[in-house]
Amino acid sequence: MSTVVIVGTQWGDEGKGKIVDYLAEKAESVVRYQGGSNAGHTVMSGGKEYKLRLMPSGILYKGTHNIIANGVAFNPKVFLSELEGLKKAGVDVGNIMISDRAHVVMPYHAMMDECMELHKGKNKIGTTHNGIGPCYMDRDIRTGIRVCDLMEEDVFKKKLKTVLDTKNNVMKLLYKTDGLNYEDVLETYLGYAERIRPYVCDTITLLNDEINAGRRILFEGAQATMLDIDYGTYPYVTASHPVSGGVTVGAGVAPKKIDKVVGVVKAYCTRVGEGPFPTEDLGKDGNKLRETGHEYGTVTGRPRRTGWLDACVVKYAGILSGIDYMAITRLDILDDFDEIKLCVGYEYKGKKYEGIPASLSVLAEIKPVYETFKGWKTSISKIRKYEDLPEEAKAYLKRIEEVTNIKLGIVSVGPDREETIIIANDIF
Ligand code: GDP
Ligand code: IMO
Ligand code: MG
């Protein structure tokens, strides 16, 4: 048995796609277990850049099984356009499986997402407008449409009629939009149904058979711990469970079948969308991080908010997901800084504060306690061995390990597969 979960430890965009792609070389299956097309995972292979939203990041390896499990909010339109894009780029997209239990993102979900955000005004969450929250909301109030429903024309017709009547009432009366036409949605989705049918299956049985047969499986988290619906900075979060526990309900895999967890940690910190961000830097360092790191959203193109690495957040992620190893990414973005700061604790009303506050008003007032590290002022992208990293970089990494109490497993020094330093050889 060999199953590894990859989770984001901050507010997303840590470089999960790169790490999944790197580890996928040894994996036989890669599984998305939550989130949907709100994710944007970048993978660089052979000098080409691929931006994946729904497709598991193992897709670039021939023969790997790429599984979209039941916990994913599945948007067939995005899936099909991604599939076409990959085919055009010459990628062999043979082994894709979509769970028959996944919930389908419908056009009214994206419309509701946008309307609800507009309605919230200055209190908006800053969602990606992909309809992810409204899709999970329908699942939870039991008015969702699943992939298996879409596979049965009569069932789909009836369900769509009932749900769309209600949604149209809300969209017309409350949000003053024109609503959607039943026949149009029906025709479009029946078209999608035929195109996705070859990929739809019972992924739970398939995946558990694979696990029991000892195949190597990677579970690819989307979003991150601080965006988790329960553990993040609620309500400024996404609507699913990116933490490793999300795998058990999102893919139908029992907790005792998870072997290892790798937490992806960006060497500094970013957030896109609204909500608390204790180490946010609105000054020149924050700007320099954004510009050097080209920190603009993969899905929405929005400038990402930037700041120094918050080890308290990573420690929290480690506890919640049982992280065995950290994969620290984008260390090269810090190459040109004279000084690098690391948040090693919080203070609240003049006293030390342990843990991550649930209350937004406490979060707004906590003060990060920083330690300052000397920068290495040299390019590290060509380094492939930990020993060869500058002493200053090693000191920074060591302190992150100490404060978070998590071992360093991988250091990424560039977006390419090759630009990776492996420290832990037992991840798979
Ligand atoms: P994800 O959502 O966690 O998969 O991350 P994104 O793909 O949204 O953003 C991470 C960005 O950093 C992508 O453009 C990656 O190609 C890039 N990247 C990943 N690791 C590294 C690294 O070590 N150095 C640099 N310079 N870029 C990296
Ligand atoms: P990856 O997988 C960064 C953020 C949105 C918003 C909040 C809720 O690429 O790391 P949603 O559309 O999910 O309802 O938006 O979550 N968000 C992300 N931020 N990376 C992501 O994915 C994100 N997915 C959602 O910006 O603040
Ligand atoms: Mg991303």
CSV table of C-alpha atoms and ligand atoms in Angstrom, one decimal:
chain,number,residue,atom,x,y,z
A,1,MET,CA,0.0,0.0,0.0
A,2,SER,CA,1.4,3.4,-0.9
A,3,THR,CA,-0.9,6.4,-0.8
A,4,VAL,CA,0.4,10.0,-0.5
A,5,VAL,CA,-1.7,13.1,0.0
A,6,ILE,CA,-0.5,16.5,-1.2
A,7,VAL,CA,-2.1,19.4,0.6
A,8,GLY,CA,-1.7,23.2,0.4
A,9,THR,CA,-0.6,24.7,3.7
A,10,GLN,CA,-1.4,28.4,3.2
A,11,TRP,CA,-4.0,30.1,1.1
A,12,GLY,CA,-3.5,28.2,-2.2
A,13,ASP,CA,-1.2,28.6,-5.2
A,14,GLU,CA,1.8,27.1,-3.2
A,15,GLY,CA,2.9,25.1,-6.2
A,16,LYS,CA,0.9,21.9,-5.6
A,17,GLY,CA,0.7,21.2,-9.3
A,18,LYS,CA,4.4,21.2,-9.7
A,19,ILE,CA,4.9,18.9,-6.7
A,20,VAL,CA,2.1,16.5,-7.8
A,21,ASP,CA,3.6,16.4,-11.3
A,22,TYR,CA,7.1,15.7,-9.9
A,23,LEU,CA,5.9,12.9,-7.7
A,24,ALA,CA,3.5,11.6,-10.3
A,25,GLU,CA,6.4,10.1,-12.2
A,26,LYS,CA,6.4,7.3,-9.6
A,27,ALA,CA,2.6,7.2,-9.2
A,28,GLU,CA,0.2,4.9,-10.9
A,29,SER,CA,-2.9,7.1,-10.2
A,30,VAL,CA,-3.5,10.7,-9.3
A,31,VAL,CA,-6.8,11.7,-7.7
A,32,ARG,CA,-8.5,15.0,-7.2
A,33,TYR,CA,-10.8,14.7,-4.1
A,34,GLN,CA,-12.3,18.2,-3.6
A,35,GLY,CA,-12.8,21.6,-5.1
A,36,GLY,CA,-13.4,22.1,-8.8
A,37,SER,CA,-12.5,24.5,-11.6
A,38,ASN,CA,-11.7,27.2,-8.9
A,39,ALA,CA,-8.2,25.5,-8.8
A,40,GLY,CA,-5.5,26.5,-11.1
A,41,HIS,CA,-2.5,24.1,-11.0
A,42,THR,CA,0.5,24.9,-13.2
A,43,VAL,CA,2.7,22.2,-14.4
A,44,MET,CA,5.8,22.8,-16.5
A,45,SER,CA,7.0,19.9,-18.6
A,46,GLY,CA,9.5,20.0,-21.5
A,47,GLY,CA,9.5,23.8,-21.5
A,48,LYS,CA,5.7,23.9,-21.9
A,49,GLU,CA,3.3,25.3,-19.3
A,50,TYR,CA,0.0,23.6,-18.6
A,51,LYS,CA,-2.7,25.2,-16.5
A,52,LEU,CA,-4.9,22.6,-15.0
A,53,ARG,CA,-8.2,23.3,-13.3
A,54,LEU,CA,-10.1,20.0,-13.0
A,55,MET,CA,-7.7,17.6,-14.6
A,56,PRO,CA,-5.4,15.8,-12.1
A,57,SER,CA,-1.8,16.9,-12.4
A,58,GLY,CA,-0.7,13.4,-13.4
A,59,ILE,CA,-2.2,13.9,-16.8
A,60,LEU,CA,1.2,14.6,-18.5
A,61,TYR,CA,2.5,11.0,-17.8
A,62,LYS,CA,1.3,8.4,-20.2
A,63,GLY,CA,-0.5,5.5,-18.5
A,64,THR,CA,-1.2,7.2,-15.2
A,65,HIS,CA,-4.8,6.9,-14.1
A,66,ASN,CA,-6.3,10.4,-13.5
A,67,ILE,CA,-9.3,10.2,-11.2
A,68,ILE,CA,-11.8,12.9,-10.5
A,69,ALA,CA,-13.4,11.6,-7.4
A,70,ASN,CA,-16.9,12.1,-5.8
A,71,GLY,CA,-15.8,15.1,-3.7
A,72,VAL,CA,-15.1,17.2,-6.7
A,73,ALA,CA,-17.6,19.9,-7.9
A,74,PHE,CA,-17.5,18.7,-11.5
A,75,ASN,CA,-18.0,21.3,-14.3
A,76,PRO,CA,-18.4,19.3,-17.6
A,77,LYS,CA,-17.9,22.4,-19.7
A,78,VAL,CA,-14.5,23.2,-18.1
A,79,PHE,CA,-13.5,19.5,-18.2
A,80,LEU,CA,-14.2,19.1,-21.9
A,81,SER,CA,-12.4,22.3,-22.8
A,82,GLU,CA,-9.4,21.2,-20.8
A,83,LEU,CA,-9.5,17.8,-22.4
A,84,GLU,CA,-9.6,19.4,-25.9
A,85,GLY,CA,-6.7,21.7,-25.0
A,86,LEU,CA,-4.6,18.9,-23.8
A,87,LYS,CA,-5.3,16.8,-26.9
A,88,LYS,CA,-4.3,19.7,-29.1
A,89,ALA,CA,-1.1,20.0,-27.2
A,90,GLY,CA,-0.4,16.4,-28.0
A,91,VAL,CA,-1.0,15.0,-24.5
A,92,ASP,CA,-2.2,11.4,-24.4
A,93,VAL,CA,-5.4,11.7,-22.3
A,94,GLY,CA,-6.3,8.0,-22.3
A,95,ASN,CA,-6.8,7.2,-18.6
A,96,ILE,CA,-9.4,9.6,-17.1
A,97,MET,CA,-12.1,8.5,-14.7
A,98,ILE,CA,-14.9,10.6,-13.4
A,99,SER,CA,-16.9,9.6,-10.3
A,100,ASP,CA,-20.6,8.9,-11.0
A,101,ARG,CA,-21.2,10.4,-7.5
A,102,ALA,CA,-19.5,13.8,-8.2
A,103,HIS,CA,-21.9,16.8,-8.1
A,104,VAL,CA,-22.3,18.6,-11.4
A,105,VAL,CA,-21.7,22.4,-11.6
A,106,MET,CA,-24.6,23.9,-13.5
A,107,PRO,CA,-24.8,27.3,-15.2
A,108,TYR,CA,-27.1,28.6,-12.4
A,109,HIS,CA,-24.3,27.8,-9.9
A,110,ALA,CA,-21.9,30.3,-11.5
A,111,MET,CA,-24.7,32.8,-11.9
A,112,MET,CA,-25.7,32.5,-8.2
A,113,ASP,CA,-22.0,32.7,-7.2
A,114,GLU,CA,-21.8,36.1,-9.0
A,115,CYS,CA,-25.1,37.4,-7.7
A,116,MET,CA,-24.4,36.4,-4.1
A,117,GLU,CA,-21.0,38.1,-4.2
A,118,LEU,CA,-22.6,41.3,-5.7
A,119,HIS,CA,-25.3,41.2,-3.0
A,120,LYS,CA,-22.7,41.0,-0.3
A,121,GLY,CA,-21.1,44.3,-1.5
A,122,LYS,CA,-18.0,45.2,0.5
A,123,ASN,CA,-18.4,42.0,2.5
A,124,LYS,CA,-17.8,39.8,-0.6
A,125,ILE,CA,-15.6,36.7,-0.3
A,126,GLY,CA,-13.8,37.4,-3.6
A,127,THR,CA,-14.7,33.9,-5.0
A,128,THR,CA,-13.5,32.8,-8.4
A,129,HIS,CA,-17.2,32.9,-9.7
A,130,ASN,CA,-16.9,29.3,-10.7
A,131,GLY,CA,-20.1,28.3,-8.9
A,132,ILE,CA,-18.3,26.0,-6.4
A,133,GLY,CA,-20.0,27.2,-3.2
A,134,PRO,CA,-23.5,27.1,-4.8
A,135,CYS,CA,-22.8,23.6,-6.2
A,136,TYR,CA,-21.8,22.2,-2.8
A,137,MET,CA,-24.7,24.1,-1.2
A,138,ASP,CA,-27.1,22.2,-3.5
A,139,ARG,CA,-25.4,19.0,-2.5
A,140,ASP,CA,-25.9,19.8,1.1
A,141,ILE,CA,-29.5,20.8,0.9
A,142,ARG,CA,-30.0,17.8,-1.3
A,143,THR,CA,-31.0,19.5,-4.5
A,144,GLY,CA,-27.8,18.7,-6.4
A,145,ILE,CA,-27.5,16.9,-9.7
A,146,ARG,CA,-24.9,14.2,-9.7
A,147,VAL,CA,-22.9,12.8,-12.7
A,148,CYS,CA,-25.0,9.6,-12.4
A,149,ASP,CA,-28.2,11.7,-12.8
A,150,LEU,CA,-26.7,13.3,-15.9
A,151,MET,CA,-26.1,9.8,-17.3
A,152,GLU,CA,-29.8,9.0,-17.2
A,153,GLU,CA,-31.7,11.3,-19.5
A,154,ASP,CA,-35.2,10.9,-17.9
A,155,VAL,CA,-33.8,11.4,-14.4
A,156,PHE,CA,-31.9,14.5,-15.5
A,157,LYS,CA,-34.8,16.0,-17.3
A,158,LYS,CA,-37.0,15.8,-14.2
A,159,LYS,CA,-34.4,17.0,-11.7
A,160,LEU,CA,-33.4,19.9,-13.9
A,161,LYS,CA,-37.0,21.0,-14.3
A,162,THR,CA,-37.6,21.1,-10.5
A,163,VAL,CA,-34.3,22.7,-9.6
A,164,LEU,CA,-34.3,25.2,-12.4
A,165,ASP,CA,-37.8,26.5,-11.5
A,166,THR,CA,-36.6,27.3,-8.0
A,167,LYS,CA,-33.3,28.8,-9.1
A,168,ASN,CA,-35.1,30.9,-11.7
A,169,ASN,CA,-37.4,32.3,-9.0
A,170,VAL,CA,-34.4,33.3,-6.9
A,171,MET,CA,-32.4,34.7,-9.8
A,172,LYS,CA,-35.4,36.6,-11.2
A,173,LEU,CA,-37.1,37.8,-8.0
A,174,LEU,CA,-34.2,38.3,-5.7
A,175,TYR,CA,-31.3,39.0,-8.0
A,176,LYS,CA,-33.2,40.6,-10.8
A,177,THR,CA,-31.6,38.6,-13.6
A,178,ASP,CA,-33.3,37.0,-16.6
A,179,GLY,CA,-32.8,33.5,-15.3
A,180,LEU,CA,-32.1,30.5,-17.6
A,181,ASN,CA,-34.1,28.7,-20.2
A,182,TYR,CA,-34.9,25.1,-19.4
A,183,GLU,CA,-34.6,23.8,-23.0
A,184,ASP,CA,-31.2,25.5,-23.6
A,185,VAL,CA,-29.7,24.1,-20.4
A,186,LEU,CA,-31.1,20.7,-21.1
A,187,GLU,CA,-29.8,20.5,-24.6
A,188,THR,CA,-26.3,21.7,-23.6
A,189,TYR,CA,-26.0,19.3,-20.7
A,190,LEU,CA,-27.3,16.3,-22.6
A,191,GLY,CA,-24.6,17.1,-25.1
A,192,TYR,CA,-22.0,17.1,-22.4
A,193,ALA,CA,-23.4,13.9,-21.0
A,194,GLU,CA,-22.6,12.0,-24.2
A,195,ARG,CA,-19.1,13.4,-24.3
A,196,ILE,CA,-18.2,12.5,-20.7
A,197,ARG,CA,-20.0,9.1,-20.6
A,198,PRO,CA,-16.9,7.1,-21.6
A,199,TYR,CA,-15.0,8.4,-18.5
A,200,VAL,CA,-17.8,8.0,-15.9
A,201,CYS,CA,-17.4,5.1,-13.5
A,202,ASP,CA,-17.6,3.9,-9.9
A,203,THR,CA,-14.3,5.4,-8.8
A,204,ILE,CA,-14.7,4.2,-5.2
A,205,THR,CA,-14.4,0.5,-6.1
A,206,LEU,CA,-11.7,1.3,-8.7
A,207,LEU,CA,-9.6,3.3,-6.3
A,208,ASN,CA,-9.9,0.8,-3.4
A,209,ASP,CA,-9.1,-2.1,-5.7
A,210,GLU,CA,-6.0,-0.1,-6.7
A,211,ILE,CA,-5.0,0.6,-3.1
A,212,ASN,CA,-5.5,-3.0,-2.1
A,213,ALA,CA,-3.4,-4.1,-5.1
A,214,GLY,CA,-0.5,-2.0,-3.7
A,215,ARG,CA,-0.5,0.6,-6.5
A,216,ARG,CA,1.0,4.0,-5.8
A,217,ILE,CA,-1.7,6.7,-5.5
A,218,LEU,CA,-1.3,10.4,-5.2
A,219,PHE,CA,-4.2,12.5,-3.8
A,220,GLU,CA,-4.0,16.0,-5.2
A,221,GLY,CA,-5.4,18.7,-2.9
A,222,ALA,CA,-6.7,21.8,-4.4
A,223,GLN,CA,-6.9,25.2,-2.5
A,224,ALA,CA,-5.4,24.9,1.0
A,225,THR,CA,-5.7,24.6,4.7
A,226,MET,CA,-6.5,28.3,5.4
A,227,LEU,CA,-9.2,28.1,2.7
A,228,ASP,CA,-10.8,25.0,4.3
A,229,ILE,CA,-14.5,25.5,5.0
A,230,ASP,CA,-14.0,24.5,8.7
A,231,TYR,CA,-10.4,25.2,9.5
A,232,GLY,CA,-9.7,28.3,7.3
A,233,THR,CA,-10.5,32.0,7.9
A,234,TYR,CA,-14.3,31.5,7.7
A,235,PRO,CA,-16.3,32.9,5.9
A,236,TYR,CA,-13.4,33.9,3.6
A,237,VAL,CA,-12.8,30.3,2.5
A,238,THR,CA,-13.8,27.9,-0.2
A,239,ALA,CA,-16.7,25.4,0.2
A,240,SER,CA,-14.7,22.1,0.6
A,241,HIS,CA,-12.1,20.3,2.7
A,242,PRO,CA,-8.6,20.6,1.2
A,243,VAL,CA,-7.1,19.1,4.4
A,244,SER,CA,-6.0,15.5,4.2
A,245,GLY,CA,-9.2,14.4,6.0
A,246,GLY,CA,-11.0,15.5,2.8
A,247,VAL,CA,-9.6,12.5,1.0
A,248,THR,CA,-11.6,10.1,3.1
A,249,VAL,CA,-15.0,11.6,2.3
A,250,GLY,CA,-14.0,13.1,-1.0
A,251,ALA,CA,-12.6,9.9,-2.6
A,252,GLY,CA,-14.1,7.1,-0.5
A,253,VAL,CA,-10.9,6.0,1.0
A,254,ALA,CA,-10.7,5.0,4.7
A,255,PRO,CA,-8.4,7.0,7.0
A,256,LYS,CA,-6.2,4.1,7.8
A,257,LYS,CA,-5.4,3.7,4.1
A,258,ILE,CA,-3.5,7.0,3.9
A,259,ASP,CA,0.2,6.4,4.3
A,260,LYS,CA,1.8,9.8,4.0
A,261,VAL,CA,1.0,13.5,3.7
A,262,VAL,CA,3.1,16.1,2.0
A,263,GLY,CA,2.4,19.8,2.8
A,264,VAL,CA,3.3,22.2,0.1
A,265,VAL,CA,4.7,25.5,1.5
A,266,LYS,CA,5.5,28.5,-0.6
A,267,ALA,CA,8.7,30.1,0.7
A,268,TYR,CA,6.7,33.3,1.3
A,269,CYS,CA,3.0,33.8,1.4
A,270,THR,CA,0.2,34.8,-0.9
A,271,ARG,CA,-3.6,35.1,-0.8
A,272,VAL,CA,-6.1,35.9,-3.6
A,273,GLY,CA,-9.5,37.2,-2.6
A,274,GLU,CA,-10.7,38.8,0.6
A,275,GLY,CA,-10.1,37.8,4.2
A,276,PRO,CA,-7.5,37.9,7.0
A,277,PHE,CA,-3.8,37.5,6.2
A,278,PRO,CA,-1.7,38.3,9.3
A,279,THR,CA,1.7,38.6,7.5
A,280,GLU,CA,0.4,40.6,4.5
A,281,ASP,CA,3.0,43.2,3.4
A,282,LEU,CA,1.5,46.2,1.7
A,283,GLY,CA,4.9,47.9,1.4
A,284,LYS,CA,7.8,47.5,-0.9
A,285,ASP,CA,8.7,43.9,0.1
A,286,GLY,CA,5.2,42.8,-0.7
A,287,ASN,CA,5.4,44.5,-4.1
A,288,LYS,CA,8.8,43.0,-4.8
A,289,LEU,CA,7.4,39.5,-3.9
A,290,ARG,CA,4.5,40.0,-6.3
A,291,GLU,CA,6.6,41.3,-9.2
A,292,THR,CA,9.5,38.9,-8.8
A,293,GLY,CA,7.1,36.0,-8.3
A,294,HIS,CA,4.6,37.1,-11.0
A,295,GLU,CA,1.9,36.6,-8.4
A,296,TYR,CA,-1.2,37.0,-10.5
A,297,GLY,CA,-4.1,34.4,-10.3
A,298,THR,CA,-4.0,31.4,-12.7
A,299,VAL,CA,-7.9,31.3,-12.9
A,300,THR,CA,-8.9,34.9,-12.5
A,301,GLY,CA,-5.7,36.9,-13.3
A,302,ARG,CA,-6.2,38.9,-10.1
A,303,PRO,CA,-3.0,40.3,-8.4
A,304,ARG,CA,-2.3,38.1,-5.4
A,305,ARG,CA,-1.8,39.7,-2.0
A,306,THR,CA,1.7,39.0,-0.7
A,307,GLY,CA,3.7,38.8,2.5
A,308,TRP,CA,6.3,36.8,4.5
A,309,LEU,CA,6.0,33.1,5.3
A,310,ASP,CA,3.8,32.5,8.4
A,311,ALA,CA,5.2,29.4,10.2
A,312,CYS,CA,2.2,29.5,12.6
A,313,VAL,CA,-0.1,28.8,9.7
A,314,VAL,CA,2.1,26.0,8.4
A,315,LYS,CA,2.4,24.4,11.9
A,316,TYR,CA,-1.5,24.5,12.1
A,317,ALA,CA,-1.7,22.8,8.6
A,318,GLY,CA,0.8,20.2,9.8
A,319,ILE,CA,-1.4,19.3,12.8
A,320,LEU,CA,-4.7,19.3,10.9
A,321,SER,CA,-3.4,17.1,8.0
A,322,GLY,CA,-0.7,15.0,9.8
A,323,ILE,CA,1.9,16.3,7.5
A,324,ASP,CA,5.0,14.1,7.3
A,325,TYR,CA,7.1,16.3,5.0
A,326,MET,CA,7.1,19.8,3.7
A,327,ALA,CA,7.7,20.6,0.1
A,328,ILE,CA,9.0,24.2,0.1
A,329,THR,CA,8.5,25.8,-3.2
A,330,ARG,CA,9.6,29.1,-4.9
A,331,LEU,CA,12.6,29.5,-2.7
A,332,ASP,CA,14.3,31.0,-5.8
A,333,ILE,CA,11.9,33.9,-5.7
A,334,LEU,CA,13.8,35.1,-2.5
A,335,ASP,CA,17.2,35.0,-4.3
A,336,ASP,CA,17.4,38.8,-4.5
A,337,PHE,CA,16.3,39.9,-1.0
A,338,ASP,CA,18.8,41.4,1.4
A,339,GLU,CA,16.7,40.2,4.3
A,340,ILE,CA,13.9,37.6,4.6
A,341,LYS,CA,11.4,37.7,7.4
A,342,LEU,CA,9.7,34.6,9.0
A,343,CYS,CA,6.7,34.8,11.3
A,344,VAL,CA,7.4,32.5,14.2
A,345,GLY,CA,4.6,33.4,16.6
A,346,TYR,CA,1.7,35.7,17.3
A,347,GLU,CA,1.0,38.3,19.9
A,348,TYR,CA,-2.5,39.4,20.9
A,349,LYS,CA,-3.0,42.4,23.2
A,350,GLY,CA,0.7,42.3,24.2
A,351,LYS,CA,0.7,38.5,25.1
A,352,LYS,CA,1.9,35.4,23.2
A,353,TYR,CA,-0.9,33.8,21.3
A,354,GLU,CA,-0.9,30.0,20.5
A,355,GLY,CA,-2.8,28.5,17.6
A,356,ILE,CA,-4.9,30.2,14.9
A,357,PRO,CA,-7.8,32.2,16.2
A,358,ALA,CA,-11.3,31.3,15.0
A,359,SER,CA,-12.6,34.9,15.5
A,360,LEU,CA,-12.1,37.3,12.7
A,361,SER,CA,-11.8,40.2,15.1
A,362,VAL,CA,-8.9,38.5,17.0
A,363,LEU,CA,-7.3,37.6,13.6
A,364,ALA,CA,-7.5,41.3,12.6
A,365,GLU,CA,-5.6,42.3,15.8
A,366,ILE,CA,-3.0,39.6,16.2
A,367,LYS,CA,0.6,40.8,15.5
A,368,PRO,CA,3.1,38.5,13.8
A,369,VAL,CA,6.4,38.1,15.6
A,370,TYR,CA,9.1,38.0,13.0
A,371,GLU,CA,12.7,36.7,12.9
A,372,THR,CA,14.9,38.2,10.2
A,373,PHE,CA,17.3,36.1,8.1
A,374,LYS,CA,20.1,37.3,5.9
A,375,GLY,CA,19.4,36.8,2.2
A,376,TRP,CA,21.7,34.6,0.0
A,377,LYS,CA,21.8,37.1,-2.9
A,378,THR,CA,22.6,34.5,-5.5
A,379,SER,CA,20.6,32.3,-7.9
A,380,ILE,CA,19.8,28.9,-6.6
A,381,SER,CA,17.8,27.5,-9.5
A,382,LYS,CA,20.6,25.3,-10.8
A,383,ILE,CA,21.2,23.7,-7.4
A,384,ARG,CA,20.1,20.0,-7.2
A,385,LYS,CA,21.6,19.0,-3.8
A,386,TYR,CA,20.6,20.3,-0.4
A,387,GLU,CA,24.2,20.5,0.7
A,388,ASP,CA,24.9,22.9,-2.2
A,389,LEU,CA,22.4,25.5,-1.1
A,390,PRO,CA,23.8,28.7,0.4
A,391,GLU,CA,24.3,28.6,4.2
A,392,GLU,CA,21.8,31.5,4.5
A,393,ALA,CA,19.1,29.5,2.7
A,394,LYS,CA,19.8,26.4,4.8
A,395,ALA,CA,19.5,28.5,8.0
A,396,TYR,CA,16.1,29.8,6.8
A,397,LEU,CA,14.8,26.3,6.0
A,398,LYS,CA,16.1,24.9,9.2
A,399,ARG,CA,14.2,27.5,11.2
A,400,ILE,CA,11.0,26.7,9.3
A,401,GLU,CA,11.4,23.1,10.2
A,402,GLU,CA,11.9,24.0,13.9
A,403,VAL,CA,9.0,26.3,14.3
A,404,THR,CA,6.5,24.1,12.3
A,405,ASN,CA,7.8,20.8,13.8
A,406,ILE,CA,7.6,19.3,10.3
A,407,LYS,CA,10.5,17.7,8.4
A,408,LEU,CA,11.7,19.1,5.1
A,409,GLY,CA,11.2,16.6,2.2
A,410,ILE,CA,11.5,18.6,-1.0
A,411,VAL,CA,12.8,22.0,-1.9
A,412,SER,CA,11.7,23.5,-5.3
A,413,VAL,CA,14.0,26.1,-6.9
A,414,GLY,CA,12.1,26.6,-10.1
A,415,PRO,CA,8.9,25.7,-11.9
A,416,ASP,CA,10.4,22.9,-14.0
A,417,ARG,CA,10.4,19.2,-12.9
A,418,GLU,CA,14.2,19.2,-12.9
A,419,GLU,CA,14.4,22.3,-10.6
A,420,THR,CA,13.8,20.2,-7.6
A,421,ILE,CA,15.9,19.1,-4.6
A,422,ILE,CA,14.8,15.8,-3.0
A,423,ILE,CA,15.7,15.4,0.7
A,424,ALA,CA,13.3,12.6,1.7
A,425,ASN,CA,13.6,9.5,-0.4
A,426,ASP,CA,10.8,7.6,1.2
A,427,ILE,CA,7.8,9.7,0.0
A,428,PHE,CA,6.8,6.8,-2.3
B,1,GDP,P1,-1.0,25.5,-7.2
B,1,GDP,O1,-2.3,26.1,-7.4
B,1,GDP,O2,-0.6,25.2,-5.8
B,1,GDP,O3,-0.7,24.3,-8.1
B,1,GDP,O4,0.0,26.7,-7.6
B,1,GDP,P2,-0.1,27.6,-9.0
B,1,GDP,O5,0.2,26.8,-10.2
B,1,GDP,O6,-1.4,28.4,-8.9
B,1,GDP,O7,1.0,28.7,-8.7
B,1,GDP,C1,2.4,28.3,-8.5
B,1,GDP,C2,3.2,28.9,-9.6
B,1,GDP,O8,4.6,28.7,-9.2
B,1,GDP,C3,3.1,28.2,-10.9
B,1,GDP,O9,3.3,29.2,-11.9
B,1,GDP,C4,4.3,27.3,-11.0
B,1,GDP,O10,4.8,26.9,-12.3
B,1,GDP,C5,5.3,28.0,-10.2
B,1,GDP,N1,6.3,27.3,-9.4
B,1,GDP,C6,6.1,26.1,-8.7
B,1,GDP,N2,7.3,25.8,-8.0
B,1,GDP,C7,8.1,26.8,-8.3
B,1,GDP,C8,9.5,27.1,-7.8
B,1,GDP,O11,10.1,26.4,-7.0
B,1,GDP,N3,10.0,28.3,-8.3
B,1,GDP,C9,9.4,29.1,-9.2
B,1,GDP,N4,10.0,30.2,-9.6
B,1,GDP,N5,8.2,28.8,-9.6
B,1,GDP,C10,7.5,27.7,-9.2
B,2,IMO,P1,-5.5,26.4,-6.0
B,2,IMO,O1,-5.9,24.9,-6.0
B,2,IMO,C1,-6.0,30.4,-4.4
B,2,IMO,C2,-10.1,31.4,-3.1
B,2,IMO,C3,-10.8,32.5,-3.9
B,2,IMO,C4,-11.7,33.1,-2.7
B,2,IMO,C5,-12.1,31.8,-1.9
B,2,IMO,C6,-13.4,31.3,-2.3
B,2,IMO,O2,-5.0,26.9,-7.4
B,2,IMO,O3,-4.5,26.7,-4.9
B,2,IMO,P2,-14.3,29.9,-4.4
B,2,IMO,O4,-14.4,30.2,-5.9
B,2,IMO,O5,-13.6,28.7,-4.1
B,2,IMO,O6,-15.7,29.9,-3.8
B,2,IMO,O7,-13.5,31.1,-3.7
B,2,IMO,O8,-11.1,30.9,-2.2
B,2,IMO,N1,-9.6,30.3,-3.9
B,2,IMO,C7,-8.3,30.1,-4.2
B,2,IMO,N2,-7.2,30.9,-3.9
B,2,IMO,N3,-5.9,29.2,-5.0
B,2,IMO,C8,-7.0,28.4,-5.3
B,2,IMO,O9,-6.8,27.2,-5.8
B,2,IMO,C9,-8.2,28.9,-4.9
B,2,IMO,N4,-9.5,28.4,-5.1
B,2,IMO,C10,-10.3,29.3,-4.4
B,2,IMO,O10,-9.9,33.4,-4.4
B,2,IMO,O11,-10.9,33.9,-1.9
B,3,MG,MG,-3.3,27.8,-8.2
